[in-house]
Amino acid sequence: MAICALAQQAPPTDLVVKNATVMTASHGTLEHGSVWLHAGKIAGVGATVNAPASAVVIDASGKWLTPGIIDPHSHSALDSDINEATSPVTPSMMMIDAFDNRDKALYQALAGGVTTELLLHGSANMIGGQAVVIKNKFGLSRDAMLFPNAPRSIKFASGENPKRVYGSRNQLPSTRMGNFEVMRQSFEDAKAYMATWDAYNAKVAKGDKTATAPKVDLKLEALADVLRGKLYVQIHCYRADEFLTEEAIAKQYGYKIRAFHHALEMYKVADKIAADGTGIATFTDWWGFKDEAWDAIPWNAVMSMRQGVKVALKSDSNDHIRRLNSEAGKMIHYGGASEDEAIRMVTLNAAWIIGVDDRTGSIDVGKDGDLVIWNKDPLSTYAHAEKVYIDGDLFFDSTLAGLGTPHFSGAMHDGGGFGSDDEDGEDGER
């Protein structure tokens, strides 16, 4: 669809949102609070702020202000390219190469208050490709949407999906045993590869001019980076027994798991996983949709949180990503989470999963000016985002003409379906 651009203006150097109910996600809720943005960063938070007289002021009386919503598990704007399903181990695939910055799913997420997304490979593979982290600056160029210097993440997947995809081809892996054999052998290969490079580098350091460099292998380089701790390991996994197996393999080979995704049986072993410092990015109330989800319960997130697991909620769907705020609200119903705990699940905790919690995810001085003004309590199903700021710049305004997108012009692309959600292995995932 063709969309006309609205007049673009440079964001104000100073912006103040005042008289809002400010849900900081880190230090409680401020009634009739003010937040001052200076040069795209949060410069002040409190009952009053010491902004210059020249600041643009928005009176948010009767409205709510939150950090931007963060989705730590999305396949938006990747079209049908989320799985490189030609091999169970493809760690050198780069999701940025599939990223379509004009996909309408990004706009829909933006209109739902989503300011940051982790765009992941699908779950056809035991070891999939490397994710891309974006700030949802819809309307800007592809590179302008990349989250600067965000940590690198890689997608693993255990359970039904890899064994179904390759087992249907009479190929390894076709069982859970095969899944984990493929994983262990991959890391054995990576260790051997690292050893050849270590030997070469040692010769060079000693001045050996006859030393011949080993052949560069992009697959093994990526696996070596996992072992070196240079990649956050994000794992699609449902079952309690497999969480424990994945942790055991990580300890065997010396890498850390950042988070289990989906994680619907985490409530069974949450104390053990919490001890390893691994988080989860989970659904609110999806269960019974596949064999691995039969023991899922909607109390999982809060039960796991109470055992010390850092819990985030995620979409895995272009449909759900539009209302992650109300998904968080369900956690008050399912388990009795407080409003602070619920909002953290889609802001600060989600930022931690991605590794950007030092820069976004809460309303704190020094963090990026990623903010959402809501017409009602954002944990309500009646709430909608009125204005969305990213780095202090307005990217969505429901009061503007057309689609409310100050930076977008031209035609949106339709990636098709509801999210390229990765359920089906080759086509998707869950």
Coordinates of C-alpha atoms in Angstrom, one line a residue:
M1 CA 0.0 0.0 0.0
A2 CA 1.3 3.5 -0.8
I3 CA 1.5 5.9 2.1
C4 CA 2.3 9.6 1.9
A5 CA 5.0 10.8 4.3
L6 CA 4.0 13.3 7.0
A7 CA 6.2 16.4 7.3
Q8 CA 9.4 15.4 9.1
Q9 CA 11.0 17.6 11.7
A10 CA 14.1 17.2 13.7
P11 CA 13.4 15.9 17.2
P12 CA 13.5 18.6 19.9
T13 CA 16.8 18.8 21.8
D14 CA 14.7 18.9 25.0
L15 CA 11.3 17.2 25.6
V16 CA 9.4 16.9 28.8
V17 CA 6.4 14.6 29.4
K18 CA 4.7 15.8 32.6
N19 CA 1.8 14.9 34.9
A20 CA 1.9 11.2 33.7
T21 CA 1.6 8.0 35.7
V22 CA 5.2 7.0 35.1
M23 CA 5.9 3.2 35.3
T24 CA 9.7 3.2 35.5
A25 CA 10.1 -0.6 35.4
S26 CA 13.1 -0.2 37.7
H27 CA 12.0 1.9 40.7
G28 CA 8.3 1.8 40.9
T29 CA 5.5 4.0 39.6
L30 CA 5.4 7.8 40.0
E31 CA 2.1 9.5 40.1
H32 CA 2.0 12.8 38.3
G33 CA 5.6 12.3 37.3
S34 CA 7.7 14.0 34.7
V35 CA 10.4 12.7 32.4
W36 CA 12.9 15.0 30.6
L37 CA 14.6 13.8 27.5
H38 CA 17.8 15.7 26.3
A39 CA 19.5 14.8 23.0
G40 CA 17.6 11.5 22.9
K41 CA 18.5 10.4 26.4
I42 CA 16.6 10.4 29.7
A43 CA 18.0 13.4 31.6
G44 CA 15.6 13.6 34.5
V45 CA 12.8 11.6 36.2
G46 CA 10.7 12.8 39.1
A47 CA 7.8 14.8 40.4
T48 CA 9.6 17.8 38.7
V49 CA 12.6 18.0 36.4
N50 CA 15.1 20.7 35.8
A51 CA 14.6 21.0 32.1
P52 CA 15.4 24.3 30.2
A53 CA 12.6 26.7 29.5
S54 CA 13.0 26.0 25.8
A55 CA 11.9 22.4 26.2
V56 CA 8.9 21.1 24.3
V57 CA 6.4 20.1 27.0
I58 CA 3.7 17.4 26.6
D59 CA 1.0 17.4 29.3
A60 CA 0.1 13.7 29.9
S61 CA -2.5 14.3 32.6
G62 CA -4.6 11.2 32.9
K63 CA -2.2 9.1 30.8
W64 CA 0.5 6.5 31.5
L65 CA 4.2 6.6 30.5
T66 CA 6.3 3.4 30.2
P67 CA 9.6 2.4 28.7
G68 CA 9.2 1.1 25.1
I69 CA 8.0 -2.4 24.9
I70 CA 10.7 -4.9 24.0
D71 CA 10.2 -8.2 22.2
P72 CA 13.0 -10.7 22.9
H73 CA 11.7 -13.3 20.4
S74 CA 10.4 -12.0 17.1
H75 CA 10.5 -13.1 13.4
S76 CA 9.0 -9.8 12.1
A77 CA 10.3 -8.5 8.8
L78 CA 12.1 -11.8 7.9
D79 CA 9.5 -12.9 5.4
S80 CA 9.8 -16.7 4.9
D81 CA 13.5 -16.7 5.4
I82 CA 13.7 -17.5 9.1
N83 CA 15.0 -21.1 8.7
E84 CA 18.0 -22.2 6.7
A85 CA 16.7 -25.8 6.8
T86 CA 19.3 -27.4 4.6
S87 CA 21.4 -28.5 7.6
P88 CA 20.8 -29.0 11.3
V89 CA 23.8 -26.7 12.1
T90 CA 23.9 -23.3 10.4
P91 CA 25.5 -20.9 12.9
S92 CA 27.0 -18.6 10.2
M93 CA 23.6 -17.6 8.8
M94 CA 23.0 -13.9 9.5
M95 CA 19.4 -12.8 10.0
I96 CA 20.3 -9.3 9.0
D97 CA 20.5 -10.6 5.4
A98 CA 16.8 -11.5 5.6
F99 CA 15.7 -8.3 7.3
D100 CA 13.1 -6.2 5.4
N101 CA 12.9 -2.8 7.0
R102 CA 9.6 -2.0 5.2
D103 CA 7.6 -4.9 6.4
K104 CA 4.2 -3.8 7.7
A105 CA 4.6 -6.0 10.8
L106 CA 7.2 -3.5 12.1
Y107 CA 4.6 -0.7 11.8
Q108 CA 2.0 -2.8 13.6
A109 CA 4.5 -3.6 16.4
L110 CA 5.4 0.1 16.6
A111 CA 1.7 1.1 16.9
G112 CA 1.6 -1.4 19.8
G113 CA 4.4 0.4 21.6
V114 CA 7.3 -2.0 20.6
T115 CA 10.6 -0.1 20.3
T116 CA 13.1 -2.9 20.3
E117 CA 13.1 -6.4 18.8
L118 CA 15.4 -9.4 18.7
L119 CA 14.8 -11.0 15.3
L120 CA 15.7 -14.6 15.6
H121 CA 16.4 -17.5 13.3
G122 CA 13.7 -20.2 13.4
S123 CA 13.9 -23.6 15.1
A124 CA 14.4 -26.0 12.3
N125 CA 18.0 -26.4 13.4
M126 CA 19.7 -27.6 16.5
I127 CA 22.1 -24.7 16.0
G128 CA 20.6 -22.0 13.8
G129 CA 21.8 -18.6 12.7
Q130 CA 22.7 -15.3 14.3
A131 CA 20.0 -12.8 15.3
V132 CA 19.7 -9.1 14.5
V133 CA 18.6 -6.5 17.1
I134 CA 16.6 -3.5 15.9
K135 CA 15.2 -0.3 17.2
N136 CA 11.8 -0.1 15.6
K137 CA 12.5 3.2 13.8
F138 CA 10.0 2.4 11.1
G139 CA 10.6 4.5 8.0
L140 CA 14.3 4.9 8.4
S141 CA 16.9 2.9 6.3
R142 CA 17.8 -0.6 7.2
D143 CA 21.1 0.3 8.8
A144 CA 19.5 3.1 10.8
M145 CA 17.2 0.6 12.4
L146 CA 20.0 -1.6 13.8
F147 CA 20.5 -1.3 17.6
P148 CA 24.0 0.1 17.9
N149 CA 26.6 -2.3 19.4
A150 CA 24.0 -4.7 20.7
P151 CA 25.4 -8.0 21.8
R152 CA 25.3 -10.8 19.2
S153 CA 22.8 -13.7 19.8
I154 CA 22.5 -17.1 18.2
K155 CA 19.5 -19.4 18.1
F156 CA 19.6 -23.0 19.2
A157 CA 16.6 -25.3 19.2
S158 CA 16.0 -28.7 20.8
G159 CA 12.9 -31.0 20.9
E160 CA 10.4 -31.8 18.3
N161 CA 11.2 -29.3 15.5
P162 CA 14.7 -30.3 14.5
K163 CA 14.0 -34.0 14.7
R164 CA 10.8 -33.6 12.7
V165 CA 12.4 -31.5 10.0
Y166 CA 15.4 -33.8 9.4
G167 CA 13.8 -37.1 10.5
S168 CA 11.2 -36.6 7.7
R169 CA 14.1 -36.7 5.3
N170 CA 15.6 -39.9 6.9
Q171 CA 18.5 -37.7 8.0
L172 CA 20.3 -37.1 11.3
P173 CA 18.8 -36.0 13.7
S174 CA 15.5 -37.8 13.8
T175 CA 15.3 -38.3 17.6
R176 CA 16.1 -36.3 20.7
M177 CA 19.2 -38.5 21.1
G178 CA 20.2 -37.4 17.5
N179 CA 19.5 -33.8 18.3
F180 CA 22.0 -33.7 21.2
E181 CA 24.6 -35.8 19.3
V182 CA 24.6 -33.3 16.5
M183 CA 25.1 -30.5 19.0
R184 CA 27.9 -32.2 20.9
Q185 CA 29.8 -33.2 17.7
S186 CA 29.5 -29.6 16.5
F187 CA 31.3 -28.3 19.5
E188 CA 33.9 -31.1 19.3
D189 CA 34.6 -29.9 15.7
A190 CA 34.8 -26.3 16.9
K191 CA 37.3 -27.2 19.6
A192 CA 39.5 -28.9 17.1
Y193 CA 39.2 -25.9 14.8
M194 CA 40.2 -23.5 17.6
A195 CA 43.2 -25.8 18.4
T196 CA 44.5 -25.5 14.8
W197 CA 44.3 -21.7 15.0
D198 CA 45.9 -21.6 18.4
A199 CA 48.8 -23.7 17.1
Y200 CA 49.2 -21.4 14.1
N201 CA 49.0 -18.3 16.2
A202 CA 51.6 -19.7 18.6
K203 CA 54.0 -20.3 15.6
V204 CA 53.5 -16.8 14.3
A205 CA 54.2 -15.4 17.8
K206 CA 57.5 -17.2 17.8
G207 CA 58.4 -15.7 14.5
D208 CA 57.9 -18.9 12.4
K209 CA 57.6 -17.5 8.9
T210 CA 56.8 -20.9 7.4
A211 CA 53.5 -21.2 9.4
T212 CA 50.5 -21.7 7.2
A213 CA 47.2 -20.3 8.3
P214 CA 44.3 -22.9 8.5
K215 CA 41.4 -22.5 6.2
V216 CA 38.7 -20.2 7.5
D217 CA 35.4 -22.0 8.1
L218 CA 32.5 -19.6 8.8
K219 CA 30.5 -22.3 10.5
L220 CA 33.2 -23.3 12.8
E221 CA 34.2 -19.7 13.4
A222 CA 30.7 -19.0 14.7
L223 CA 30.7 -22.1 16.9
A224 CA 34.1 -21.0 18.2
D225 CA 32.6 -17.7 19.1
V226 CA 30.0 -19.5 21.2
L227 CA 32.8 -21.3 23.1
R228 CA 34.6 -18.0 23.5
G229 CA 31.5 -16.4 25.0
K230 CA 31.1 -13.9 22.2
L231 CA 27.5 -14.9 21.4
Y232 CA 24.5 -15.0 23.6
V233 CA 22.9 -18.4 23.3
Q234 CA 19.1 -18.3 23.0
I235 CA 17.5 -21.7 23.0
H236 CA 14.1 -22.8 21.8
C237 CA 13.2 -25.4 24.4
Y238 CA 10.0 -26.6 26.1
R239 CA 10.6 -29.6 28.3
A240 CA 12.0 -29.7 31.8
D241 CA 14.4 -32.6 31.0
E242 CA 15.8 -30.8 28.0
F243 CA 16.5 -27.6 30.0
L244 CA 18.7 -29.7 32.2
T245 CA 20.4 -31.4 29.3
E246 CA 21.1 -28.1 27.6
E247 CA 22.6 -26.7 30.8
A248 CA 24.8 -29.8 31.1
I249 CA 26.1 -29.5 27.6
A250 CA 26.8 -25.8 28.1
K251 CA 28.8 -26.6 31.2
Q252 CA 30.6 -29.4 29.4
Y253 CA 31.8 -27.0 26.7
G254 CA 32.2 -23.9 28.7
Y255 CA 29.5 -21.5 27.4
K256 CA 26.6 -19.8 29.1
I257 CA 22.9 -20.0 28.0
R258 CA 21.4 -16.5 28.1
A259 CA 17.8 -17.7 27.9
F260 CA 15.4 -20.5 27.1
H261 CA 12.6 -19.5 24.8
H262 CA 9.1 -20.8 25.1
A263 CA 10.2 -22.6 28.2
L264 CA 6.6 -23.8 29.1
E265 CA 7.8 -26.5 31.6
M266 CA 10.2 -24.2 33.4
Y267 CA 8.0 -24.2 36.5
K268 CA 9.1 -27.8 37.1
V269 CA 12.8 -27.1 37.4
A270 CA 12.9 -23.3 37.9
D271 CA 15.1 -23.5 41.0
K272 CA 17.8 -25.4 39.2
I273 CA 17.8 -23.1 36.2
A274 CA 17.8 -20.0 38.3
A275 CA 21.0 -21.2 40.0
D276 CA 22.7 -21.1 36.5
G277 CA 21.6 -17.5 35.9
T278 CA 19.6 -18.4 32.8
G279 CA 16.5 -16.4 32.0
I280 CA 13.4 -17.3 30.0
A281 CA 11.3 -15.7 27.3
T282 CA 8.0 -17.3 27.5
F283 CA 4.4 -17.2 26.3
T284 CA 1.6 -16.1 28.7
D285 CA -1.2 -18.6 28.1
W286 CA -0.4 -20.7 25.1
W287 CA -0.6 -24.4 25.9
G288 CA -1.7 -27.7 24.3
F289 CA -0.8 -26.8 20.8
K290 CA 1.8 -29.5 20.4
D291 CA 3.1 -32.5 22.3
E292 CA 5.8 -30.4 24.1
A293 CA 3.1 -28.0 25.3
W294 CA 0.7 -30.5 27.0
D295 CA 2.2 -29.8 30.5
A296 CA 2.2 -26.0 29.9
I297 CA 0.3 -23.9 32.4
P298 CA -0.4 -20.1 32.4
W299 CA 1.1 -19.8 35.9
N300 CA 4.5 -20.8 34.6
A301 CA 6.0 -17.3 34.2
V302 CA 5.1 -16.1 37.7
M303 CA 6.0 -19.5 39.3
S304 CA 9.4 -19.4 37.6
M305 CA 9.9 -15.8 38.6
R306 CA 9.2 -16.6 42.3
Q307 CA 11.9 -19.3 42.1
G308 CA 14.5 -16.6 41.0
V309 CA 14.4 -17.0 37.2
K310 CA 14.5 -13.7 35.2
V311 CA 11.3 -13.9 33.2
A312 CA 10.4 -12.0 30.0
L313 CA 7.3 -12.4 27.7
K314 CA 7.7 -12.5 24.0
S315 CA 5.5 -12.7 20.9
D316 CA 6.8 -15.2 18.3
S317 CA 4.0 -13.8 16.3
N318 CA 3.2 -10.7 14.3
D319 CA -0.2 -10.8 15.9
H320 CA 0.8 -11.1 19.5
I321 CA 3.6 -8.5 19.2
R322 CA 0.9 -5.8 18.7
R323 CA -0.4 -6.3 22.3
L324 CA 2.5 -7.4 24.5
N325 CA 1.4 -4.8 27.0
S326 CA -1.9 -6.6 27.7
E327 CA -0.1 -10.0 27.6
A328 CA 1.9 -8.7 30.6
G329 CA -1.4 -7.8 32.2
K330 CA -2.3 -11.4 32.2
M331 CA 0.5 -12.1 34.7
I332 CA -1.4 -10.3 37.4
H333 CA -4.3 -12.7 36.8
Y334 CA -2.2 -15.8 36.3
G335 CA 0.0 -15.9 39.4
G336 CA -0.6 -12.6 41.1
A337 CA 2.4 -10.6 39.7
S338 CA 2.5 -7.0 40.8
E339 CA 2.1 -4.3 38.2
D340 CA 5.9 -3.5 38.5
E341 CA 6.7 -7.2 37.9
A342 CA 4.3 -7.5 35.0
I343 CA 5.6 -4.4 33.2
R344 CA 9.2 -5.5 33.7
M345 CA 8.5 -8.8 31.8
V346 CA 8.0 -6.8 28.6
T347 CA 10.6 -4.0 29.2
L348 CA 13.6 -4.4 31.5
N349 CA 13.7 -8.2 31.7
A350 CA 13.2 -8.5 28.0
A351 CA 16.1 -6.0 27.5
W352 CA 18.3 -8.2 29.7
I353 CA 17.5 -11.2 27.5
I354 CA 18.9 -9.3 24.5
G355 CA 21.7 -7.8 26.5
V356 CA 20.7 -4.1 26.2
D357 CA 19.3 -3.5 29.6
D358 CA 22.1 -1.0 30.3
R359 CA 20.6 1.2 27.5
T360 CA 16.9 0.7 27.4
G361 CA 14.0 -1.1 29.2
S362 CA 13.5 1.3 32.1
I363 CA 12.9 5.0 32.7
D364 CA 16.3 5.9 34.3
V365 CA 18.6 8.8 33.8
G366 CA 21.2 8.1 31.2
K367 CA 19.1 5.5 29.3
D368 CA 17.8 5.9 25.7
G369 CA 14.7 8.0 25.3
D370 CA 12.5 5.0 24.3
L371 CA 9.1 5.9 25.8
V372 CA 5.4 5.1 25.2
I373 CA 2.5 7.3 26.2
W374 CA -0.7 5.2 26.8
N375 CA -4.3 6.4 27.0
K376 CA -5.0 4.0 29.9
D377 CA -3.1 1.7 32.2
P378 CA -1.0 -0.3 29.7
L379 CA -1.7 -3.5 31.5
S380 CA -5.3 -3.2 30.5
T381 CA -6.8 -4.6 27.3
Y382 CA -8.4 -1.2 26.7
A383 CA -5.0 0.6 26.5
H384 CA -3.5 1.7 23.3
A385 CA -0.3 3.5 22.5
E386 CA -0.8 7.2 21.7
K387 CA 2.8 8.3 21.1
V388 CA 6.0 6.2 20.7
Y389 CA 9.4 7.8 21.1
I390 CA 12.7 6.1 20.2
D391 CA 15.9 7.9 21.1
G392 CA 13.8 10.9 21.8
D393 CA 12.3 11.0 18.3
L394 CA 8.6 10.6 17.7
F395 CA 8.0 7.5 15.5
F396 CA 4.3 6.9 16.1
D397 CA 1.5 9.3 17.0
S398 CA -2.1 8.1 16.9
T399 CA -3.4 11.6 16.6
L400 CA -1.6 12.3 13.3
A401 CA -3.3 11.9 10.0
G402 CA -3.0 8.7 8.1
L403 CA -1.1 5.9 9.9
G404 CA 0.6 8.2 12.4
T405 CA 4.1 7.5 11.1
P406 CA 6.2 10.7 10.9
H407 CA 9.1 9.0 9.2
F408 CA 7.5 6.6 6.8
S409 CA 6.7 7.1 3.1
G410 CA 6.2 4.8 0.1
A411 CA 4.9 1.3 0.2
M412 CA 4.9 -1.2 3.1
H413 CA 5.8 -4.8 2.3
D414 CA 3.6 -7.7 3.3
G415 CA 5.7 -10.6 4.7
G416 CA 2.6 -12.7 4.9
G417 CA 1.0 -14.7 7.7
F418 CA 1.0 -13.9 11.3
G419 CA 4.5 -13.3 12.2
S420 CA 6.5 -15.9 10.3
D421 CA 6.0 -17.4 13.7
D422 CA 8.4 -20.4 13.7
E423 CA 6.1 -23.3 14.6
D424 CA 6.5 -25.6 11.6
G425 CA 10.2 -26.0 11.5
E426 CA 10.8 -25.3 7.9
D427 CA 8.2 -22.6 7.7
G428 CA 8.2 -21.3 11.2
E429 CA 8.9 -22.3 14.8
R430 CA 6.9 -22.5 18.1

